[in-house]
Amino acid sequence: MKTQVAIVGGGPSGLLLSQLLHTRGIDSIVLERRTQAYVLGRIRAGVLEQGLVRLLEEAGCADRLHAEGIPHDGTCIASDGEIFRIDFRALTGTPVMVYGQTEVTRDLYAAREAAGGRILYEVDDVTILGADTDRPEIAFTQNGEPQRIQCDFVAGCDGFHGVSRRTIPEDVRREYEKLYPFGWLGILSETSPVDHELIYSSSERGFALCSMRNAHLSRYYIQCPLTDKPEDWSDEAFWEELRRRIPEEAARNLVTGPSIEKSIAPLRSFVSEPMRWGRLFLCGDAAHIVPPTGAKGLNTAASDVHYLFEGLARYYRSGDTEGIDGYSEKALARIWKAERFSWWMTALLHRFPGQSDFDRRLQRAELDFLRSNASAQKAMAENYVGLPY
Ligand code: RFL
Ligand code: PHB
């Protein structure tokens, strides 16, 4: 097989890149290790920055997003029972959009299928060959049959556990990592959300987040020890703990019901540099991870895709390599700011094992400053709605 851009990974990064390239007549093949149903079964991000909304519009995949997505003009932060609001629209002129990653991915799959895009599912043993030459190739197996793709470029969009990042030699790659001593236990339930906006809640018992997918589908998270397993938590125990971590007025509005998904995600900050090696370009979780507190994972994947798409489009239009040559540096400059913001939100709102009284007082002082200081709120809002790209 031959293509211009071989894309490893059929998650949101890979699909969005493939669809954007298609709008400029650039051919790609997407290789996905799982089935489409498996990818759509993963419940992940829920908050989209305007930058991603614009990219989905450019990709011709935003009709349902505009019909069903819920613009949020602000978010609530609760600290020890008191709630205050950060008004994104007043502070930045920009809202965020609540629309699930599952729906984004579903829309992208539909668009790729409608355009006759090639997506190969259930591929195994993907190996990227000759990424540091002018003729990269991808070797893989499908249904036990060995296959090869010759291409001009490889986009590594295969997530944190993929093969792309590890294709870059260890003496070229530099990795930065921070692990947090807790995870997030999340549930999805077919109940109406507790509020019309998200509530990030810092409490003595640990962090909790009230989020949603739509008016009838709620998403809630609570901070939990890394040793916990989802099966340790009955639905009743989850609701009880959530109720104790959110302010009373929110707890009064909490509608409970059976969970339709329950999972635990560890929290991690991670960046791998550079994001380009020869003709291999990393995008999204393949190159970096943020703790979910700032809602930045999918959104940073989107800005990577934007920079790479612009670089590749420029190359195919005029042979000019400036865009692809500057890719890693441009993408990383934005990534590190999202890393900082996600780390800050995480440190601000969680209880840390062994946290001293002094550390706790600092957290409270910082929350109090955010509650009462317009400049602090503006800085938070600008980061939350997404730095420009
Ligand atoms: P993905 O989604 O992991 O997709 C990678 C795809 O590559 C496939 N793959 C391979 N394919 C072929 N060969 C191989 N060797 C392969 N290895 C892997 C995988 O099967 C998969 O389909 O990465 P991508 O596309 O970069 O997208 C990144 C986002 O998924 C991620 O950053 C976000 O979900 C993070 N995230 C959030 N981001 C936000 O912007 N806002 C949020 O509100 C938000 N909330 C979250 C989140 C992530 C969470 N979890 C579970 C990690 C909430 C949670 C709980
Ligand atoms: C979600 O709805 O899944 C969600 C929202 C905001 C976050 C993280 C996750 O910061």
XYZ file of C-alpha atoms and ligand atoms in Angstrom:
454
model
C 0.000 0.000 0.000
C 1.039 3.596 -0.580
C -0.091 6.882 0.888
C 1.202 10.383 1.549
C 0.730 10.380 5.333
C 0.501 7.131 7.331
C -1.259 7.766 10.630
C -0.717 5.350 13.519
C -3.725 5.479 15.894
C -7.410 6.031 15.170
C -8.272 8.081 18.270
C -9.290 11.734 18.023
C -5.799 12.998 17.008
C -5.343 10.538 14.156
C -8.872 10.897 12.806
C -8.871 14.699 12.960
C -5.518 14.888 11.178
C -6.705 12.450 8.499
C -9.918 14.412 7.894
C -8.141 17.809 7.790
C -5.577 16.466 5.295
C -8.446 15.174 3.183
C -9.861 18.743 2.910
C -6.596 19.693 1.122
C -6.558 16.607 -1.086
C -3.755 14.936 0.884
C -4.134 11.153 1.153
C -3.680 9.256 4.416
C -4.216 5.785 5.866
C -5.130 5.371 9.553
C -3.963 2.236 11.397
C -5.926 1.386 14.552
C -5.081 -1.457 16.912
C -8.661 -1.839 18.194
C -12.152 -1.984 16.695
C -14.171 1.180 16.158
C -16.638 0.058 18.860
C -13.792 -0.310 21.365
C -12.462 3.193 20.666
C -15.994 4.629 21.009
C -16.487 2.765 24.294
C -13.731 4.744 26.043
C -15.300 7.551 28.077
C -12.844 10.401 28.250
C -12.824 14.138 27.656
C -15.875 16.341 27.866
C -14.724 19.945 27.511
C -13.640 21.369 24.155
C -11.786 24.642 23.648
C -12.870 26.941 20.807
C -9.659 26.011 18.954
C -10.853 22.413 18.665
C -14.362 23.558 17.724
C -12.833 25.611 14.882
C -10.742 22.651 13.706
C -13.830 20.428 13.645
C -15.609 23.097 11.612
C -12.657 23.226 9.199
C -12.781 19.431 8.957
C -16.503 19.624 8.075
C -17.455 17.675 11.222
C -19.144 20.254 13.432
C -22.861 20.056 12.570
C -23.837 17.754 15.422
C -21.417 19.527 17.767
C -23.242 22.806 17.126
C -26.664 21.154 17.439
C -25.986 19.109 20.574
C -22.907 20.632 22.278
C -23.554 22.865 25.282
C -21.580 26.146 25.426
C -20.481 26.935 28.983
C -19.784 30.567 29.834
C -18.126 29.760 33.130
C -17.312 27.147 35.734
C -17.838 26.861 39.487
C -15.148 26.213 42.025
C -16.080 25.051 45.494
C -13.751 25.173 48.431
C -14.770 23.779 51.788
C -18.454 24.220 51.087
C -18.365 27.694 49.498
C -18.891 28.135 45.766
C -17.581 30.854 43.478
C -17.776 31.201 39.727
C -15.171 31.980 37.088
C -16.941 33.800 34.257
C -15.078 32.786 31.093
C -17.162 34.914 28.783
C -16.826 38.101 30.855
C -13.095 37.550 31.449
C -12.021 36.316 27.993
C -14.993 36.721 25.640
C -14.864 32.974 24.997
C -16.914 30.033 26.237
C -15.928 26.346 26.230
C -18.065 23.646 24.648
C -19.282 20.579 26.518
C -19.402 17.713 24.004
C -17.982 14.262 24.700
C -14.813 12.906 23.146
C -16.880 9.837 22.192
C -19.145 12.067 20.085
C -16.199 13.929 18.513
C -14.681 10.575 17.568
C -18.001 9.244 16.260
C -18.410 12.338 14.038
C -14.852 11.976 12.721
C -15.347 8.271 11.926
C -18.555 9.142 10.061
C -16.787 11.860 8.057
C -13.856 9.599 7.155
C -16.259 6.863 6.062
C -18.373 9.283 3.998
C -15.214 10.487 2.237
C -14.038 6.917 1.548
C -11.076 7.369 3.902
C -8.958 4.293 4.603
C -8.966 3.185 8.259
C -7.518 -0.267 8.974
C -8.772 -1.720 12.269
C -7.319 -4.436 14.489
C -3.796 -4.059 13.139
C -0.999 -5.629 15.167
C 2.774 -5.408 15.401
C 2.998 -1.917 13.931
C 6.652 -1.053 13.258
C 7.779 2.289 11.879
C 10.769 1.838 9.584
C 13.165 4.394 8.097
C 11.620 7.408 9.835
C 15.032 9.102 9.598
C 15.196 8.536 5.816
C 13.229 10.041 2.894
C 11.242 6.813 2.448
C 9.567 5.757 5.662
C 7.504 2.590 5.764
C 5.148 0.976 8.208
C 5.119 -2.788 8.668
C 2.162 -4.423 10.460
C -0.073 -7.461 10.470
C -3.800 -7.635 9.887
C -5.686 -10.933 10.249
C -2.286 -12.553 10.669
C -1.112 -11.304 7.236
C 2.034 -9.157 7.069
C 1.450 -5.810 5.331
C 3.467 -2.702 4.424
C 2.683 0.921 3.728
C 5.097 3.229 1.919
C 4.560 6.895 2.726
C 6.096 10.376 2.755
C 5.434 11.020 6.449
C 4.303 9.152 9.561
C 2.042 10.762 12.179
C 2.329 9.022 15.552
C -1.160 9.491 17.036
C -1.192 6.233 18.989
C -1.605 7.524 22.528
C 0.568 7.111 25.596
C 1.045 3.335 25.232
C 1.667 3.390 21.461
C 4.796 2.481 19.494
C 5.518 5.807 17.796
C 7.233 7.588 20.657
C 9.422 4.550 21.343
C 10.530 4.547 17.691
C 12.554 7.681 18.459
C 15.973 6.489 19.702
C 16.542 6.822 23.419
C 19.577 9.047 22.958
C 17.419 11.540 21.000
C 14.384 11.421 23.271
C 14.090 13.321 26.542
C 11.186 12.504 28.846
C 9.835 14.594 31.713
C 7.368 13.006 34.101
C 5.477 13.681 37.305
C 3.206 11.074 38.895
C 0.519 12.099 41.374
C -0.230 9.930 44.429
C -3.949 9.480 43.577
C -6.326 8.701 40.735
C -9.793 9.748 39.585
C -12.694 7.363 39.947
C -15.244 8.390 37.312
C -18.816 7.349 36.682
C -21.276 8.060 33.911
C -24.954 7.965 34.821
C -28.191 8.640 32.984
C -29.271 11.337 35.405
C -29.639 15.095 35.047
C -26.505 17.038 36.042
C -26.335 18.640 39.457
C -25.821 22.107 37.940
C -25.863 23.706 34.477
C -22.092 24.306 34.773
C -19.186 22.159 35.985
C -18.274 22.220 39.679
C -14.637 21.627 40.670
C -14.727 20.937 44.390
C -11.869 20.932 46.873
C -12.869 19.367 50.188
C -11.240 17.949 53.288
C -12.152 14.471 52.013
C -10.508 15.067 48.633
C -11.330 16.467 45.219
C -14.607 15.944 43.332
C -15.805 17.089 39.908
C -19.398 17.358 38.710
C -19.492 17.312 34.916
C -21.906 16.238 32.216
C -22.342 15.116 28.638
C -25.869 16.452 28.119
C -29.055 17.308 30.048
C -29.701 13.615 30.789
C -26.180 12.269 31.137
C -23.903 13.179 34.040
C -20.207 12.545 34.536
C -18.778 12.666 38.067
C -15.293 12.073 39.415
C -13.816 11.707 42.881
C -10.150 11.605 43.836
C -9.252 8.103 45.117
C -6.169 6.187 46.246
C -4.185 4.560 43.422
C -4.696 1.185 45.055
C -8.513 1.354 44.682
C -10.257 -0.678 41.963
C -13.586 0.331 40.360
C -15.170 -2.854 41.737
C -14.291 -1.684 45.290
C -16.832 1.107 44.793
C -20.555 0.295 44.722
C -22.697 2.988 43.102
C -24.139 3.775 46.552
C -20.660 4.254 48.045
C -19.696 6.530 45.142
C -22.783 8.756 45.476
C -22.361 8.941 49.236
C -18.724 10.012 48.949
C -19.480 12.525 46.180
C -22.259 14.049 48.264
C -19.849 14.583 51.149
C -17.282 16.335 48.944
C -19.515 18.900 47.230
C -21.228 21.941 48.779
C -24.577 21.344 50.450
C -26.576 23.286 47.860
C -25.144 21.073 45.107
C -25.632 17.888 47.140
C -29.311 18.790 47.528
C -29.699 18.825 43.714
C -27.779 15.592 43.161
C -29.815 13.036 41.257
C -28.409 9.535 41.669
C -28.969 6.416 39.614
C -27.138 3.336 38.371
C -23.730 3.973 36.784
C -23.378 2.952 33.138
C -19.577 3.212 33.242
C -17.127 3.255 36.123
C -13.349 3.506 35.779
C -10.219 4.759 37.527
C -7.568 6.854 35.783
C -4.173 7.531 37.357
C -2.991 11.154 37.226
C 0.215 11.896 35.395
C 2.111 14.798 33.818
C 4.418 13.717 30.990
C 6.222 15.332 28.053
C 8.500 13.682 25.530
C 10.795 15.910 23.470
C 11.325 16.368 20.570
C 7.973 15.693 18.932
C 9.609 15.114 15.563
C 12.260 12.670 14.470
C 13.012 12.766 10.740
C 9.716 12.093 9.007
C 7.928 10.907 12.143
C 5.752 13.437 13.997
C 4.114 12.728 17.370
C 0.674 14.166 18.167
C -1.463 14.136 21.312
C -1.114 11.594 24.112
C 1.724 9.863 22.196
C 3.924 12.816 23.181
C 2.373 14.237 26.330
C -0.092 13.593 29.147
C -1.712 16.035 31.563
C -3.744 15.271 34.679
C -7.413 15.800 33.672
C -8.050 18.624 36.171
C -7.574 21.371 33.559
C -9.480 19.517 30.776
C -6.479 19.914 28.493
C -5.629 16.417 27.119
C -7.808 16.355 24.035
C -7.350 20.076 23.535
C -3.545 19.881 23.423
C -3.866 16.951 21.010
C -5.943 19.290 18.834
C -3.340 22.062 18.814
C -0.648 19.534 17.805
C -2.858 18.356 14.948
C -3.367 21.981 13.877
C 0.384 22.723 13.741
C 1.169 19.476 11.943
C -1.681 19.893 9.483
C -0.553 23.445 8.644
C 3.032 22.235 8.170
C 2.083 19.313 5.937
C -0.412 21.371 3.906
C 2.294 23.970 3.287
C 4.776 21.275 2.263
C 2.378 19.678 -0.227
C 1.315 23.094 -1.560
C 4.749 24.574 -2.172
C 7.473 22.127 -1.100
C 8.306 24.513 1.747
C 9.449 22.625 4.876
C 9.355 25.568 7.300
C 6.060 24.469 8.883
C 7.108 20.876 9.489
C 10.591 21.960 10.582
C 9.103 24.244 13.253
C 6.464 21.707 14.354
C 8.078 20.317 17.491
C 9.123 23.682 18.888
C 5.744 25.341 18.247
C 3.712 22.454 19.620
C 5.891 22.112 22.736
C 5.693 25.824 23.556
C 1.916 25.491 23.896
C 2.070 22.055 25.548
C 4.278 23.221 28.393
C 1.832 26.016 29.230
C -1.011 23.482 29.362
C 1.212 21.225 31.504
C 1.781 24.092 33.914
C -1.921 24.943 34.101
C -2.985 21.304 34.603
C -0.382 20.815 37.325
C -1.525 24.044 39.009
C -5.224 23.079 38.948
C -4.331 19.642 40.302
C -2.139 21.000 43.110
C -4.751 23.601 44.012
C -7.742 21.282 44.370
C -6.567 17.836 45.573
C -5.644 16.514 48.995
C -2.139 15.074 48.948
C -1.206 12.178 51.246
C 1.028 13.481 54.030
C 0.129 17.093 53.233
C 1.182 19.331 56.120
C -1.080 21.923 57.731
C 1.169 24.560 56.191
C 0.608 23.162 52.666
C -3.134 23.048 53.290
C -3.147 26.687 54.414
C -1.277 27.670 51.249
C -3.906 25.876 49.147
C -6.656 27.739 50.969
C -4.869 31.059 50.539
C -4.510 30.404 46.821
C -8.191 29.483 46.508
C -9.129 32.590 48.459
C -6.963 34.724 46.152
C -8.663 33.166 43.114
C -12.083 33.806 44.624
C -11.370 37.474 45.293
C -8.850 38.661 42.710
C -9.894 39.666 39.199
C -6.387 39.232 37.732
C -6.090 35.712 39.150
C -9.513 34.849 37.707
C -8.546 36.251 34.314
C -5.347 34.196 34.218
C -7.291 31.059 35.166
C -10.020 31.761 32.600
C -7.530 32.428 29.771
C -5.811 29.125 30.427
C -9.041 27.158 30.840
C -10.642 28.375 27.606
C -7.327 27.676 25.893
C -4.317 29.774 24.928
C -4.505 30.916 21.300
C -3.076 28.936 18.374
P -5.910 8.229 22.264
O -7.303 8.703 22.451
O -5.273 7.425 23.316
O -5.902 7.426 20.894
C -4.781 6.657 20.466
C -5.285 5.557 19.567
O -4.158 4.801 19.113
C -4.457 3.413 19.197
N -3.176 2.680 19.298
C -2.606 2.053 18.263
N -2.994 1.890 16.997
C -2.173 1.178 16.176
N -1.022 0.621 16.605
C -0.590 0.749 17.864
N 0.557 0.214 18.271
C -1.398 1.492 18.755
N -1.290 1.819 20.068
C -2.376 2.544 20.372
C -5.341 3.292 20.425
O -6.146 2.120 20.388
C -6.171 4.575 20.327
O -7.377 4.381 19.616
O -4.914 9.469 21.966
P -5.183 10.835 21.188
O -5.888 10.586 19.880
O -3.901 11.578 21.191
O -6.259 11.619 22.072
C -5.925 12.075 23.356
C -7.164 12.110 24.250
O -7.792 10.857 24.191
C -6.824 12.441 25.723
O -5.831 13.436 25.788
C -8.051 12.958 26.519
O -9.034 11.962 26.603
C -7.654 13.399 27.923
N -8.805 13.794 28.755
C -9.390 15.044 28.615
N -8.948 15.912 27.674
C -9.563 17.123 27.497
O -9.111 17.899 26.619
N -10.663 17.513 28.241
C -11.180 16.697 29.201
O -12.195 17.054 29.789
C -10.523 15.421 29.447
N -10.980 14.582 30.380
C -9.293 12.917 29.718
C -10.397 13.348 30.533
C -8.752 11.649 29.892
C -9.257 10.790 30.857
N -8.666 9.509 30.959
C -9.379 8.316 31.147
C -7.271 9.332 30.654
C -10.908 12.510 31.502
C -10.330 11.248 31.694
C -10.901 10.413 32.797
C -15.310 15.354 31.874
O -16.451 15.779 31.695
O -15.003 14.173 31.632
C -14.261 16.276 32.390
C -14.538 17.623 32.507
C -13.573 18.486 32.997
C -12.347 17.982 33.380
C -12.066 16.634 33.240
C -13.030 15.764 32.749
O -11.413 18.835 33.889
